[in-house]
Amino acid sequence: MKSIDPNDFKVVEKIKLKKIPTLLDVKADDDEKVEKLDKVQAKLSDLQDVMYAHNKYGVLICLQGMDTSGKDSLIREVFKEFNPRGVVVHSFKTPNSTELEHDYLWRHYVALPEKGKFAIFNRTHYENVLVTRVHPEFIIAENLPGINSVDDIKPAFWENRIEQINNFEKHITQNGTIVMKFFLHLSKEEQRQRLLRRLEEGKHNWKFSPGDLKERESWDKYQEYYEEAINKTSTENAPWYIVPADDKEMARYIVAKIIWEEMKKHTDIKEPELDEKIKANFEMYKKELGEK
């Protein structure tokens, strides 16, 4: 199977989503993809243990994508070998009453990873320049000064939000949070097939919502706003990666491999050395433990 190079998926210049494939021809069957993923899972799990002991970095993994793009199953499969104490998943849905009493980034700040841990945002702070742009009426619930109706939301409002998100990511990366953002790039036809499976396969019925079809009507708008957000917020410290998502097994492997390759660059992540005075007394400690 073709080797995965993170640079092939990293956004370093302006992109057009329509020109980026949603499926890769890797000439590999599902078993081979799963085997490759298993190997990377084990490496990431070991790395997370070392990172936990090192206790200087947190890692934030951001996952965005259209409905049915595979975010939930990707999280389950990529991170299942992690020590549960080392990874926390946050799924950001419609803000609740408490969250609406704060600015829109507040709930994301409080969910940031502790040092030594991974946090996964399943849908992220980018919902505030995606869903809210498709449905600007949602902004009214934030009770912002000067915003009394949708007519008050001008283009400058969205430009300010993009700048605020860039500043948010700049701040956290400068303070020890490693950020990687993944857009699961799904085709409209593959989404149709996955929605159909939710209706046809009994065990997946619970996943279906009529609201999915309503949002599907806004497909082109979402693609436009995703493209704009990605182009304006993919930075060296908080890059976006566009991952072909029509093949779920391959998408999982690509995300895992990118995380592994990027984490390897942080060569300072090592298990801490014991104080030399403590090491010098090992024999004494062993003797004490050997006594009944």
Coordinates of C-alpha atoms in Angstrom, one line a residue:
M1 CA 0.0 0.0 0.0
K2 CA 1.2 3.5 -0.8
S3 CA 3.1 5.2 2.0
I4 CA 1.2 8.0 3.7
D5 CA 3.0 11.4 3.7
P6 CA 1.3 14.0 6.0
N7 CA 2.4 16.7 3.5
D8 CA 0.1 15.3 0.9
F9 CA -2.9 16.2 3.0
K10 CA -1.7 19.3 4.8
V11 CA -3.2 22.7 3.7
V12 CA -0.3 25.0 3.0
E13 CA -1.9 27.2 0.3
K14 CA -5.4 28.0 -0.8
I15 CA -7.4 25.0 -1.8
K16 CA -10.6 24.3 -3.7
L17 CA -12.5 21.4 -2.2
K18 CA -14.0 20.4 -5.5
K19 CA -10.5 19.7 -6.8
I20 CA -9.5 17.4 -3.9
P21 CA -10.5 13.7 -4.2
T22 CA -12.8 12.2 -1.6
L23 CA -11.4 8.7 -2.3
L24 CA -7.8 7.4 -2.8
D25 CA -6.8 4.5 -5.0
V26 CA -4.4 2.8 -2.7
K27 CA -4.7 -0.7 -4.1
A28 CA -5.2 -2.3 -0.7
D29 CA -8.0 -4.3 0.8
D30 CA -9.7 -3.5 4.1
D31 CA -7.7 -6.1 6.1
E32 CA -4.5 -4.5 5.1
K33 CA -5.8 -1.0 6.1
V34 CA -6.9 -2.3 9.5
E35 CA -3.5 -4.0 10.0
K36 CA -1.7 -0.8 9.2
L37 CA -4.0 1.1 11.6
D38 CA -3.3 -1.4 14.4
K39 CA 0.4 -0.8 14.1
V40 CA 0.1 2.9 14.3
Q41 CA -2.4 2.6 17.2
A42 CA 0.2 0.7 19.3
K43 CA 2.8 3.4 18.6
L44 CA 0.4 6.2 19.5
S45 CA -0.6 4.4 22.7
D46 CA 3.1 4.1 23.8
L47 CA 3.7 7.7 22.9
Q48 CA 0.8 8.9 25.0
D49 CA 2.2 7.0 28.0
V50 CA 5.5 8.8 27.6
M51 CA 3.8 12.2 27.0
Y52 CA 1.8 11.7 30.2
A53 CA 5.0 11.2 32.2
H54 CA 6.7 14.1 30.4
N55 CA 3.7 16.3 31.3
K56 CA 4.6 19.4 29.2
Y57 CA 2.3 19.1 26.2
G58 CA -1.4 18.6 25.6
V59 CA -2.6 17.5 22.2
L60 CA -5.8 18.8 20.6
I61 CA -7.3 16.8 17.7
C62 CA -10.1 18.6 15.9
L63 CA -12.4 16.6 13.7
Q64 CA -14.8 18.3 11.3
G65 CA -16.9 16.9 8.4
M66 CA -20.4 16.7 7.0
D67 CA -22.9 14.4 8.6
T68 CA -22.0 10.7 8.1
S69 CA -18.4 11.5 7.4
G70 CA -17.3 9.0 10.0
K71 CA -16.1 11.1 12.9
D72 CA -17.5 8.9 15.7
S73 CA -16.2 5.6 14.3
L74 CA -12.8 7.2 13.5
I75 CA -12.4 8.3 17.2
R76 CA -13.4 4.8 18.4
E77 CA -11.0 3.0 16.1
V78 CA -8.0 5.3 16.2
F79 CA -7.8 5.9 19.9
K80 CA -9.1 2.6 21.3
E81 CA -5.7 1.5 22.5
F82 CA -5.1 4.6 24.5
N83 CA -5.1 4.5 28.3
P84 CA -8.5 6.0 29.2
R85 CA -6.8 8.4 31.6
G86 CA -4.9 9.9 28.7
V87 CA -7.7 10.9 26.2
V88 CA -10.9 12.8 26.5
V89 CA -13.5 13.2 23.8
H90 CA -15.8 16.3 23.6
S91 CA -18.8 16.4 21.2
F92 CA -19.9 20.0 20.8
K93 CA -23.6 20.3 20.1
T94 CA -26.0 23.3 20.3
P95 CA -24.8 25.5 23.2
N96 CA -26.7 25.0 26.4
S97 CA -28.0 27.9 28.6
T98 CA -24.8 28.0 30.7
E99 CA -22.6 28.1 27.7
L100 CA -24.7 30.9 26.1
E101 CA -23.9 33.0 29.2
H102 CA -20.3 33.1 28.0
D103 CA -18.6 34.0 24.8
Y104 CA -18.7 31.3 22.1
L105 CA -15.1 30.1 22.7
W106 CA -15.5 29.7 26.4
R107 CA -16.7 26.1 26.3
H108 CA -13.8 25.2 24.1
Y109 CA -11.2 26.7 26.4
V110 CA -12.5 24.7 29.4
A111 CA -12.4 21.5 27.3
L112 CA -8.7 21.9 26.3
P113 CA -6.4 19.0 27.2
E114 CA -4.5 18.9 30.4
K115 CA -0.7 18.5 30.1
G116 CA 0.1 14.9 29.1
K117 CA -3.3 14.2 27.6
F118 CA -5.1 14.1 24.3
A119 CA -8.4 15.9 23.8
I120 CA -10.6 15.2 20.8
F121 CA -13.1 17.8 19.6
N122 CA -15.8 16.0 17.7
R123 CA -17.2 19.0 15.9
T124 CA -15.2 22.0 17.1
H125 CA -15.0 25.7 17.6
Y126 CA -15.3 25.9 13.8
E127 CA -19.1 25.2 14.1
N128 CA -19.2 28.9 15.0
V129 CA -18.3 29.9 11.5
L130 CA -19.9 27.0 9.7
V131 CA -23.3 26.0 11.1
T132 CA -23.9 29.6 12.2
R133 CA -23.2 30.9 8.8
V134 CA -25.6 28.5 7.2
H135 CA -28.1 29.3 10.0
P136 CA -27.2 32.9 11.1
E137 CA -30.4 33.0 13.2
F138 CA -28.5 30.8 15.8
I139 CA -26.3 33.9 16.5
I140 CA -29.3 35.7 18.0
A141 CA -29.2 33.2 21.0
E142 CA -25.7 34.5 21.9
N143 CA -27.3 37.8 22.9
L144 CA -24.4 39.9 21.6
P145 CA -24.3 43.7 21.7
G146 CA -25.4 45.2 18.5
I147 CA -26.9 42.0 17.1
N148 CA -30.7 42.2 17.4
S149 CA -31.6 40.4 14.1
V150 CA -30.0 38.5 11.3
D151 CA -29.8 41.8 9.4
D152 CA -27.2 43.0 11.9
I153 CA -24.8 40.2 11.0
K154 CA -22.5 41.7 8.4
P155 CA -19.5 40.1 6.6
A156 CA -17.1 41.8 9.0
F157 CA -18.7 39.7 11.8
W158 CA -17.5 36.5 10.2
E159 CA -14.1 38.0 9.5
N160 CA -13.7 38.9 13.1
R161 CA -14.7 35.4 14.2
I162 CA -12.1 33.9 11.9
E163 CA -9.5 36.2 13.4
Q164 CA -10.6 35.3 16.9
I165 CA -10.2 31.6 16.2
N166 CA -6.8 32.1 14.8
N167 CA -5.8 34.1 17.9
F168 CA -7.3 31.3 20.1
E169 CA -5.2 28.7 18.4
K170 CA -2.1 30.8 18.4
H171 CA -2.5 31.4 22.2
I172 CA -2.9 27.7 23.0
T173 CA -0.1 26.5 20.8
Q174 CA 2.3 29.0 22.3
N175 CA 1.4 27.5 25.7
G176 CA 2.1 23.9 25.0
T177 CA -1.0 22.6 23.1
I178 CA -0.2 20.7 19.9
V179 CA -3.1 21.2 17.5
M180 CA -4.0 19.1 14.5
K181 CA -7.2 19.8 12.5
F182 CA -8.8 17.2 10.2
F183 CA -11.5 17.8 7.6
L184 CA -13.1 14.5 6.6
H185 CA -13.7 15.2 3.0
L186 CA -16.9 13.2 2.0
S187 CA -18.6 13.2 -1.4
K188 CA -22.3 14.1 -1.6
E189 CA -23.0 10.7 -3.2
E190 CA -21.3 8.7 -0.5
Q191 CA -23.3 10.7 2.1
R192 CA -26.5 9.7 0.3
Q193 CA -25.5 6.0 0.4
R194 CA -24.7 6.2 4.1
L195 CA -27.9 7.9 4.9
L196 CA -29.8 5.2 3.0
R197 CA -28.0 2.5 5.0
R198 CA -29.2 4.2 8.2
L199 CA -32.7 3.7 6.9
E200 CA -32.3 0.2 5.5
E201 CA -30.2 -1.4 8.2
G202 CA -32.1 -1.9 11.5
K203 CA -29.1 -1.6 13.7
H204 CA -28.3 1.8 12.3
N205 CA -31.9 3.2 12.3
W206 CA -31.2 5.1 15.6
K207 CA -28.6 7.2 13.8
F208 CA -31.0 8.7 11.3
S209 CA -32.6 12.1 11.8
P210 CA -34.9 13.9 9.3
G211 CA -32.7 16.9 10.1
D212 CA -29.8 15.2 8.2
L213 CA -31.8 15.6 5.0
K214 CA -32.6 19.2 5.8
E215 CA -28.9 20.0 6.3
R216 CA -28.1 18.1 3.1
E217 CA -30.0 20.7 1.2
S218 CA -27.3 23.2 2.3
W219 CA -24.5 21.0 1.0
D220 CA -23.0 23.7 -1.3
K221 CA -23.1 26.4 1.3
Y222 CA -21.3 24.2 3.8
Q223 CA -18.7 23.4 1.2
E224 CA -18.2 27.1 0.5
Y225 CA -17.9 28.0 4.2
Y226 CA -15.6 25.0 5.0
E227 CA -13.3 26.0 2.1
E228 CA -13.1 29.6 3.4
A229 CA -12.5 28.6 7.0
I230 CA -9.8 26.1 6.1
N231 CA -8.0 28.6 3.8
K232 CA -8.0 31.3 6.4
T233 CA -7.1 29.2 9.5
S234 CA -4.5 26.6 8.3
T235 CA -1.4 27.8 10.0
E236 CA 2.0 26.3 10.7
N237 CA 1.2 25.8 14.4
A238 CA -2.4 24.7 13.8
P239 CA -2.6 23.1 10.4
W240 CA -5.6 21.7 8.6
Y241 CA -5.4 18.3 6.9
I242 CA -8.0 17.3 4.3
V243 CA -8.6 13.6 4.5
P244 CA -10.5 11.7 1.8
A245 CA -13.4 10.1 3.7
D246 CA -15.4 8.0 1.3
D247 CA -13.4 5.0 2.5
K248 CA -13.7 4.9 6.3
E249 CA -10.9 2.4 6.9
M250 CA -8.5 4.4 4.9
A251 CA -9.5 7.7 6.5
R252 CA -8.8 6.2 9.9
Y253 CA -5.4 5.1 8.9
I254 CA -4.5 8.4 7.3
V255 CA -5.5 10.4 10.4
A256 CA -3.6 8.0 12.8
K257 CA -0.5 8.1 10.6
I258 CA -0.5 11.9 10.4
I259 CA -0.8 12.2 14.1
W260 CA 2.1 9.8 14.6
E261 CA 4.3 11.5 12.1
E262 CA 3.6 14.9 13.5
M263 CA 4.1 13.9 17.1
K264 CA 7.5 12.3 16.2
K265 CA 8.7 15.8 15.4
H266 CA 8.5 16.7 19.1
T267 CA 11.8 15.0 20.0
D268 CA 11.8 16.5 23.5
I269 CA 8.9 14.3 24.6
K270 CA 10.7 11.8 26.8
E271 CA 10.2 10.0 30.0
P272 CA 11.7 12.2 32.8
E273 CA 14.9 11.1 34.4
L274 CA 14.9 10.4 38.1
D275 CA 17.0 12.6 40.4
E276 CA 20.5 11.3 40.6
K277 CA 20.4 11.2 44.5
I278 CA 17.3 9.0 44.3
K279 CA 19.0 6.7 41.7
A280 CA 22.1 6.5 43.9
N281 CA 20.0 5.1 46.7
F282 CA 18.3 2.3 44.6
E283 CA 20.1 -0.5 46.5
M284 CA 19.0 1.0 49.9
Y285 CA 15.4 1.2 48.7
K286 CA 15.5 -2.4 47.4
K287 CA 16.8 -3.6 50.8
E288 CA 14.0 -1.8 52.6
L289 CA 11.4 -3.3 50.4
G290 CA 13.0 -6.7 50.8
E291 CA 12.6 -6.6 54.6
K292 CA 9.5 -8.4 56.0

